[in-house]
Amino acid sequence: GFQAMLRVENTHISADSVSKPDYTCFLPSSNIQYKISAGHNLKLTYNRRINRPGIYQMNPYWKIGQAYDVSQGTPDLRPDYRDRVQLTSTWNFGSNYFSPYVYNEFFSDKVSNRYSIITSPVNGLPTTLSKPYNLISGNELGGGINAMLWYVNINARIWNGHYDKFTEGSFTIPSKDYFSYAITGYGFVNFDKKKKTTAKWEFFISRFTHLSIPIPSHPITPSTLPSPSFRITHHKYWPLLFMPVCRSFDGTFILYIGNQAPSTTSWVF
């Protein structure tokens, strides 16, 4: 089967500081599905999504922090867009399913904060001004698996991406190719036929690469104003949950195996 849809949205921003309070966007989507057999089908989808900046990101008035640092919104922030094409193959058998997919996604005008040095309006000393801008465009190519196999649920994704170079005056974000992955899931065991007592094991393992524009250190000088960099972050998390359920009690006991909380390690390059 084939389905297609076009959503047209007009946005009006009621704020005197916004020079372009009205804009219209076109958000198409479509999918083609082919049934190979009773339990197996292929699906090709395309969609365009929008993420609008928040009202506080567009507020042009200064907000002064406890350390006299200053933050300010950008009234003319643009929304960022994502265009995604995905091919999914799904097998269904009983109450189980196995669904691998591949995708290609393009994104533009993602918002991130920039830092600059200004004179504090409170004490006249150098301080930082943080302000959001449309900085990041690029693409991702990847694939993954969503599966429910008897007593185990798995969601895994692996992807290669690219950030385009951004330059404005002396401020530069270099282009960057990156690699990331994320695996989440859980397994469970029922201790009796009535399923009144269940043990559940959850896990989360990931490696993310993202743009990092750190907050400058004190004292504020041009040499302490850091350059944009890219950060690799690893997460690991695997608690064991016991969930007894009966008429008089419904609760969860948590016994952690491995890390008692998500552990994180980072590298900047």
PDB file of N, CA and C in Angstrom, residues 58-107:
ATOM      1  N   MET A  58      14.324  32.901  22.527  1.00  0.00           N
ATOM      2  CA  MET A  58      14.112  34.053  21.659  1.00  0.00           C
ATOM      3  C   MET A  58      13.949  35.368  22.437  1.00  0.00           C
ATOM      4  N   ASN A  59      14.043  35.297  23.756  1.00  0.00           N
ATOM      5  CA  ASN A  59      13.894  36.495  24.586  1.00  0.00           C
ATOM      6  C   ASN A  59      15.167  37.340  24.507  1.00  0.00           C
ATOM      7  N   PRO A  60      15.111  38.570  23.988  1.00  0.00           N
ATOM      8  CA  PRO A  60      16.337  39.349  23.771  1.00  0.00           C
ATOM      9  C   PRO A  60      16.870  40.042  25.022  1.00  0.00           C
ATOM     10  N   TYR A  61      16.143  39.969  26.124  1.00  0.00           N
ATOM     11  CA  TYR A  61      16.564  40.690  27.325  1.00  0.00           C
ATOM     12  C   TYR A  61      17.588  39.876  28.115  1.00  0.00           C
ATOM     13  N   TRP A  62      18.500  40.588  28.749  1.00  0.00           N
ATOM     14  CA  TRP A  62      19.570  39.929  29.487  1.00  0.00           C
ATOM     15  C   TRP A  62      19.041  39.273  30.760  1.00  0.00           C
ATOM     16  N   LYS A  63      19.619  38.099  31.059  1.00  0.00           N
ATOM     17  CA  LYS A  63      19.383  37.420  32.325  1.00  0.00           C
ATOM     18  C   LYS A  63      20.733  37.238  32.998  1.00  0.00           C
ATOM     19  N   ILE A  64      20.880  37.744  34.209  1.00  0.00           N
ATOM     20  CA  ILE A  64      22.169  37.747  34.901  1.00  0.00           C
ATOM     21  C   ILE A  64      22.179  36.643  35.952  1.00  0.00           C
ATOM     22  N   GLY A  65      23.209  35.786  35.900  1.00  0.00           N
ATOM     23  CA  GLY A  65      23.335  34.679  36.830  1.00  0.00           C
ATOM     24  C   GLY A  65      24.017  35.084  38.118  1.00  0.00           C
ATOM     25  N   GLN A  66      24.187  34.092  39.023  1.00  0.00           N
ATOM     26  CA  GLN A  66      24.789  34.364  40.329  1.00  0.00           C
ATOM     27  C   GLN A  66      26.248  34.791  40.226  1.00  0.00           C
ATOM     28  N   ALA A  67      26.948  34.303  39.189  1.00  0.00           N
ATOM     29  CA  ALA A  67      28.357  34.693  38.989  1.00  0.00           C
ATOM     30  C   ALA A  67      28.459  35.890  38.049  1.00  0.00           C
ATOM     31  N   TYR A  68      27.342  36.617  37.861  1.00  0.00           N
ATOM     32  CA  TYR A  68      27.267  37.794  36.993  1.00  0.00           C
ATOM     33  C   TYR A  68      27.465  37.446  35.516  1.00  0.00           C
ATOM     34  N   ASP A  69      27.381  36.163  35.187  1.00  0.00           N
ATOM     35  CA  ASP A  69      27.385  35.791  33.781  1.00  0.00           C
ATOM     36  C   ASP A  69      26.031  36.168  33.172  1.00  0.00           C
ATOM     37  N   VAL A  70      26.027  36.410  31.871  1.00  0.00           N
ATOM     38  CA  VAL A  70      24.846  36.940  31.203  1.00  0.00           C
ATOM     39  C   VAL A  70      24.380  35.950  30.134  1.00  0.00           C
ATOM     40  N   SER A  71      23.091  35.718  30.060  1.00  0.00           N
ATOM     41  CA  SER A  71      22.506  34.930  28.970  1.00  0.00           C
ATOM     42  C   SER A  71      21.458  35.783  28.273  1.00  0.00           C
ATOM     43  N   GLN A  72      21.316  35.554  26.990  1.00  0.00           N
ATOM     44  CA  GLN A  72      20.411  36.354  26.175  1.00  0.00           C
ATOM     45  C   GLN A  72      19.862  35.492  25.049  1.00  0.00           C
ATOM     46  N   GLY A  73      18.588  35.662  24.735  1.00  0.00           N
ATOM     47  CA  GLY A  73      18.005  34.941  23.622  1.00  0.00           C
ATOM     48  C   GLY A  73      18.256  35.635  22.296  1.00  0.00           C
ATOM     49  N   THR A  74      17.955  34.926  21.217  1.00  0.00           N
ATOM     50  CA  THR A  74      18.101  35.466  19.867  1.00  0.00           C
ATOM     51  C   THR A  74      16.715  35.527  19.235  1.00  0.00           C
ATOM     52  N   PRO A  75      16.159  36.720  19.050  1.00  0.00           N
ATOM     53  CA  PRO A  75      14.775  36.825  18.566  1.00  0.00           C
ATOM     54  C   PRO A  75      14.534  36.166  17.217  1.00  0.00           C
ATOM     55  N   ASP A  76      15.535  36.162  16.344  1.00  0.00           N
ATOM     56  CA  ASP A  76      15.329  35.656  14.987  1.00  0.00           C
ATOM     57  C   ASP A  76      15.881  34.243  14.788  1.00  0.00           C
ATOM     58  N   LEU A  77      15.874  33.432  15.858  1.00  0.00           N
ATOM     59  CA  LEU A  77      16.231  32.025  15.693  1.00  0.00           C
ATOM     60  C   LEU A  77      15.284  31.348  14.709  1.00  0.00           C
ATOM     61  N   ARG A  78      15.851  30.547  13.841  1.00  0.00           N
ATOM     62  CA  ARG A  78      15.033  29.784  12.896  1.00  0.00           C
ATOM     63  C   ARG A  78      14.743  28.384  13.458  1.00  0.00           C
ATOM     64  N   PRO A  79      13.656  27.775  13.070  1.00  0.00           N
ATOM     65  CA  PRO A  79      13.436  26.378  13.463  1.00  0.00           C
ATOM     66  C   PRO A  79      14.430  25.473  12.745  1.00  0.00           C
ATOM     67  N   ASP A  80      14.735  24.326  13.354  1.00  0.00           N
ATOM     68  CA  ASP A  80      15.579  23.364  12.642  1.00  0.00           C
ATOM     69  C   ASP A  80      14.706  22.266  12.055  1.00  0.00           C
ATOM     70  N   TYR A  81      15.187  21.684  10.953  1.00  0.00           N
ATOM     71  CA  TYR A  81      14.428  20.683  10.196  1.00  0.00           C
ATOM     72  C   TYR A  81      15.230  19.390  10.093  1.00  0.00           C
ATOM     73  N   ARG A  82      14.491  18.274  10.009  1.00  0.00           N
ATOM     74  CA  ARG A  82      15.088  16.958   9.782  1.00  0.00           C
ATOM     75  C   ARG A  82      14.311  16.248   8.676  1.00  0.00           C
ATOM     76  N   ASP A  83      15.039  15.737   7.690  1.00  0.00           N
ATOM     77  CA  ASP A  83      14.449  14.934   6.616  1.00  0.00           C
ATOM     78  C   ASP A  83      15.003  13.519   6.735  1.00  0.00           C
ATOM     79  N   ARG A  84      14.123  12.541   6.824  1.00  0.00           N
ATOM     80  CA  ARG A  84      14.555  11.163   7.090  1.00  0.00           C
ATOM     81  C   ARG A  84      13.895  10.202   6.114  1.00  0.00           C
ATOM     82  N   VAL A  85      14.721   9.316   5.530  1.00  0.00           N
ATOM     83  CA  VAL A  85      14.257   8.210   4.697  1.00  0.00           C
ATOM     84  C   VAL A  85      14.659   6.917   5.403  1.00  0.00           C
ATOM     85  N   GLN A  86      13.704   5.987   5.546  1.00  0.00           N
ATOM     86  CA  GLN A  86      13.984   4.760   6.296  1.00  0.00           C
ATOM     87  C   GLN A  86      13.342   3.553   5.619  1.00  0.00           C
ATOM     88  N   LEU A  87      14.101   2.463   5.546  1.00  0.00           N
ATOM     89  CA  LEU A  87      13.617   1.186   5.036  1.00  0.00           C
ATOM     90  C   LEU A  87      13.615   0.185   6.182  1.00  0.00           C
ATOM     91  N   THR A  88      12.435  -0.419   6.444  1.00  0.00           N
ATOM     92  CA  THR A  88      12.271  -1.328   7.576  1.00  0.00           C
ATOM     93  C   THR A  88      11.720  -2.658   7.093  1.00  0.00           C
ATOM     94  N   SER A  89      12.306  -3.743   7.587  1.00  0.00           N
ATOM     95  CA  SER A  89      11.805  -5.088   7.322  1.00  0.00           C
ATOM     96  C   SER A  89      11.364  -5.693   8.647  1.00  0.00           C
ATOM     97  N   THR A  90      10.128  -6.211   8.707  1.00  0.00           N
ATOM     98  CA  THR A  90       9.583  -6.705   9.968  1.00  0.00           C
ATOM     99  C   THR A  90       9.083  -8.135   9.822  1.00  0.00           C
ATOM    100  N   TRP A  91       9.532  -8.991  10.746  1.00  0.00           N
ATOM    101  CA  TRP A  91       9.029 -10.363  10.860  1.00  0.00           C
ATOM    102  C   TRP A  91       8.215 -10.481  12.137  1.00  0.00           C
ATOM    103  N   ASN A  92       7.000 -10.981  12.055  1.00  0.00           N
ATOM    104  CA  ASN A  92       6.145 -11.223  13.214  1.00  0.00           C
ATOM    105  C   ASN A  92       5.891 -12.722  13.331  1.00  0.00           C
ATOM    106  N   PHE A  93       6.107 -13.271  14.529  1.00  0.00           N
ATOM    107  CA  PHE A  93       5.830 -14.688  14.758  1.00  0.00           C
ATOM    108  C   PHE A  93       5.323 -14.842  16.196  1.00  0.00           C
ATOM    109  N   GLY A  94       4.034 -15.148  16.309  1.00  0.00           N
ATOM    110  CA  GLY A  94       3.410 -15.230  17.622  1.00  0.00           C
ATOM    111  C   GLY A  94       3.385 -13.850  18.272  1.00  0.00           C
ATOM    112  N   SER A  95       3.822 -13.785  19.513  1.00  0.00           N
ATOM    113  CA  SER A  95       3.906 -12.514  20.228  1.00  0.00           C
ATOM    114  C   SER A  95       5.280 -11.861  20.078  1.00  0.00           C
ATOM    115  N   ASN A  96       6.108 -12.387  19.192  1.00  0.00           N
ATOM    116  CA  ASN A  96       7.461 -11.876  18.989  1.00  0.00           C
ATOM    117  C   ASN A  96       7.561 -11.132  17.659  1.00  0.00           C
ATOM    118  N   TYR A  97       8.559 -10.275  17.564  1.00  0.00           N
ATOM    119  CA  TYR A  97       8.839  -9.589  16.300  1.00  0.00           C
ATOM    120  C   TYR A  97      10.326  -9.287  16.211  1.00  0.00           C
ATOM    121  N   PHE A  98      10.805  -9.152  14.987  1.00  0.00           N
ATOM    122  CA  PHE A  98      12.206  -8.808  14.701  1.00  0.00           C
ATOM    123  C   PHE A  98      12.183  -7.814  13.551  1.00  0.00           C
ATOM    124  N   SER A  99      12.720  -6.604  13.790  1.00  0.00           N
ATOM    125  CA  SER A  99      12.531  -5.518  12.834  1.00  0.00           C
ATOM    126  C   SER A  99      13.831  -4.727  12.624  1.00  0.00           C
ATOM    127  N   PRO A 100      14.681  -5.133  11.671  1.00  0.00           N
ATOM    128  CA  PRO A 100      15.869  -4.332  11.329  1.00  0.00           C
ATOM    129  C   PRO A 100      15.501  -3.190  10.380  1.00  0.00           C
ATOM    130  N   TYR A 101      16.311  -2.132  10.387  1.00  0.00           N
ATOM    131  CA  TYR A 101      16.041  -0.986   9.519  1.00  0.00           C
ATOM    132  C   TYR A 101      17.345  -0.268   9.187  1.00  0.00           C
ATOM    133  N   VAL A 102      17.322   0.476   8.086  1.00  0.00           N
ATOM    134  CA  VAL A 102      18.413   1.375   7.702  1.00  0.00           C
ATOM    135  C   VAL A 102      17.786   2.735   7.399  1.00  0.00           C
ATOM    136  N   TYR A 103      18.555   3.810   7.612  1.00  0.00           N
ATOM    137  CA  TYR A 103      17.992   5.140   7.405  1.00  0.00           C
ATOM    138  C   TYR A 103      19.082   6.123   6.989  1.00  0.00           C
ATOM    139  N   ASN A 104      18.642   7.218   6.400  1.00  0.00           N
ATOM    140  CA  ASN A 104      19.511   8.354   6.077  1.00  0.00           C
ATOM    141  C   ASN A 104      18.747   9.611   6.488  1.00  0.00           C
ATOM    142  N   GLU A 105      19.385  10.446   7.288  1.00  0.00           N
ATOM    143  CA  GLU A 105      18.714  11.629   7.813  1.00  0.00           C
ATOM    144  C   GLU A 105      19.580  12.865   7.609  1.00  0.00           C
ATOM    145  N   PHE A 106      18.953  13.948   7.172  1.00  0.00           N
ATOM    146  CA  PHE A 106      19.618  15.231   6.978  1.00  0.00           C
ATOM    147  C   PHE A 106      19.009  16.242   7.940  1.00  0.00           C
ATOM    148  N   PHE A 107      19.856  17.004   8.636  1.00  0.00           N
ATOM    149  CA  PHE A 107      19.359  18.009   9.572  1.00  0.00           C
ATOM    150  C   PHE A 107      20.023  19.348   9.278  1.00  0.00           C
TER     151      PHE A 107
END
